[in-house]
Short mmCIF file of C-alpha atoms in Angstrom, two decimals:
data_model
loop_
_atom_site.label_atom_id
_atom_site.label_comp_id
_atom_site.label_asym_id
_atom_site.label_seq_id
_atom_site.Cartn_x
_atom_site.Cartn_y
_atom_site.Cartn_z
CA ILE U 1 110.66 89.07 179.06
CA LEU U 2 109.27 88.57 182.55
CA GLY U 3 106.76 86.06 181.20
CA GLU U 4 109.54 84.12 179.50
CA ALA U 5 111.60 84.05 182.70
CA ASN U 6 108.61 82.85 184.71
CA TYR U 7 107.88 80.19 182.10
CA LYS U 8 111.48 78.90 182.26
CA LYS U 9 111.31 78.75 186.07
CA TRP U 10 108.04 76.84 185.95
CA VAL U 11 109.30 74.38 183.31
CA ASN U 12 112.47 73.77 185.34
CA SER U 13 110.38 73.08 188.45
CA VAL U 14 108.27 70.51 186.57
CA ASP U 15 111.13 68.71 184.79
CA PRO U 16 114.77 69.70 185.32
CA ASN U 17 115.77 67.70 182.22
CA ASN U 18 113.47 69.64 179.88
CA MET U 19 114.10 70.75 176.32
CA LEU U 20 114.94 74.27 177.50
CA ASN U 21 117.98 72.90 179.33
CA ARG U 22 119.02 70.20 176.87
CA GLN U 23 121.05 70.90 173.79
CA TYR U 24 120.97 68.84 170.60
CA PRO U 25 124.38 67.13 170.17
CA VAL U 26 125.23 68.57 166.75
CA LEU U 27 128.82 67.37 166.42
CA SER U 28 128.24 63.88 167.80
CA ARG U 29 125.22 63.32 165.53
CA VAL U 30 127.15 64.52 162.47
CA ARG U 31 129.90 62.04 163.39
CA GLU U 32 127.45 59.18 164.15
CA LEU U 33 125.62 59.65 160.86
CA GLY U 34 128.87 59.96 158.90
CA LEU U 35 127.74 63.15 157.21
CA LEU U 36 131.24 64.45 156.45
CA GLU U 37 132.20 61.14 154.84
CA LYS U 38 128.99 61.05 152.79
CA THR U 39 129.53 64.65 151.69
CA ALA U 40 133.06 63.77 150.55
CA GLU U 41 131.99 60.51 148.85
CA LEU U 42 129.28 62.29 146.90
CA GLY U 43 131.68 65.10 145.93
CA VAL U 44 129.29 67.83 147.02
CA LEU U 45 132.00 70.44 147.60
CA SER U 46 133.74 69.65 144.30
CA LYS U 47 130.43 69.90 142.46
CA LEU U 48 129.69 73.25 144.10
CA GLU U 49 133.12 74.51 143.11
CA ALA U 50 132.53 73.32 139.53
CA GLN U 51 129.32 75.37 139.54
CA GLY U 52 131.30 78.43 140.64
CA LEU U 53 130.48 78.51 144.36
CA THR U 54 133.77 78.56 146.23
CA LEU U 55 134.49 79.31 149.87
CA GLU U 56 135.85 82.69 148.79
CA LYS U 57 132.55 83.60 147.14
CA ALA U 58 130.61 82.38 150.17
CA GLU U 59 132.85 84.52 152.37
CA GLU U 60 132.07 87.56 150.23
CA LEU U 61 128.41 87.20 151.24
CA LEU U 62 129.19 87.76 154.94
CA PRO U 63 129.25 91.61 154.80
CA ALA U 64 125.88 91.62 153.02
CA LEU U 65 124.41 89.23 155.59
CA GLU U 66 125.80 91.42 158.38
CA LYS U 67 124.26 94.51 156.80
CA LEU U 68 120.87 92.79 156.57
CA GLY U 69 121.10 91.74 160.23
CA VAL U 70 121.05 88.02 159.51
CA LEU U 71 124.20 87.27 161.51
CA LYS U 72 122.86 89.14 164.54
CA LEU U 73 119.57 87.25 164.26
CA VAL U 74 121.42 83.93 164.17
CA ALA U 75 123.62 84.92 167.12
CA ASN U 76 120.61 85.93 169.21
CA ASN U 77 118.73 82.71 168.46
CA GLN U 78 121.43 80.07 168.84
CA GLN U 79 119.44 77.82 171.18
CA LEU U 80 116.41 77.87 168.90
CA LEU U 81 118.57 77.00 165.89
CA ILE U 82 120.48 74.25 167.71
CA ASN U 83 117.41 72.64 169.26
CA GLY U 84 114.88 73.42 166.55
CA VAL U 85 116.49 73.60 163.12
CA ALA U 86 119.65 71.50 163.56
CA PRO U 87 117.84 68.22 164.38
CA ILE U 88 115.70 68.51 161.27
CA ALA U 89 118.64 69.37 159.02
CA ILE U 90 121.06 66.82 160.47
CA GLU U 91 118.67 63.88 160.84
CA GLY U 92 117.34 64.42 157.31
CA ALA U 93 120.76 64.91 155.74
CA PRO U 94 121.49 61.21 155.00
CA LEU U 95 118.41 61.11 152.78
CA LEU U 96 118.88 64.54 151.26
CA LEU U 97 122.62 64.51 150.50
CA PRO U 98 122.35 62.23 147.41
CA LEU U 99 119.49 64.36 146.08
CA VAL U 100 121.41 67.59 146.69
CA ALA U 101 124.53 66.15 145.04
CA GLY U 102 122.50 65.11 142.00
CA ALA U 103 120.80 68.48 141.76
CA ILE U 104 124.12 70.32 141.98
CA GLU U 105 125.61 68.11 139.28
CA VAL U 106 122.71 68.83 136.93
CA GLY U 107 123.21 72.52 137.61
#
């Protein structure tokens, strides 16, 4: 922990606008790329519901995820997920959404 704190201090002294201080703009990128519109146009949620995956069923998974410690892991690693995983998922989504929609439709 001390090493991490020292590293963050050093990085901030070198470049105040470093990746440790910046946060990927998740909501603005989703809006700019039109991901919600594309999801609706492709009928992804309707296709998932037709396959039997509803929001109620997804909600039923939450206690199991909590028991396994997944939710705590996600909560403790928000910055890593926002700056590491979110850019890959969001920037790749325009290419992957049609493939995902087709795969869901096939079943």
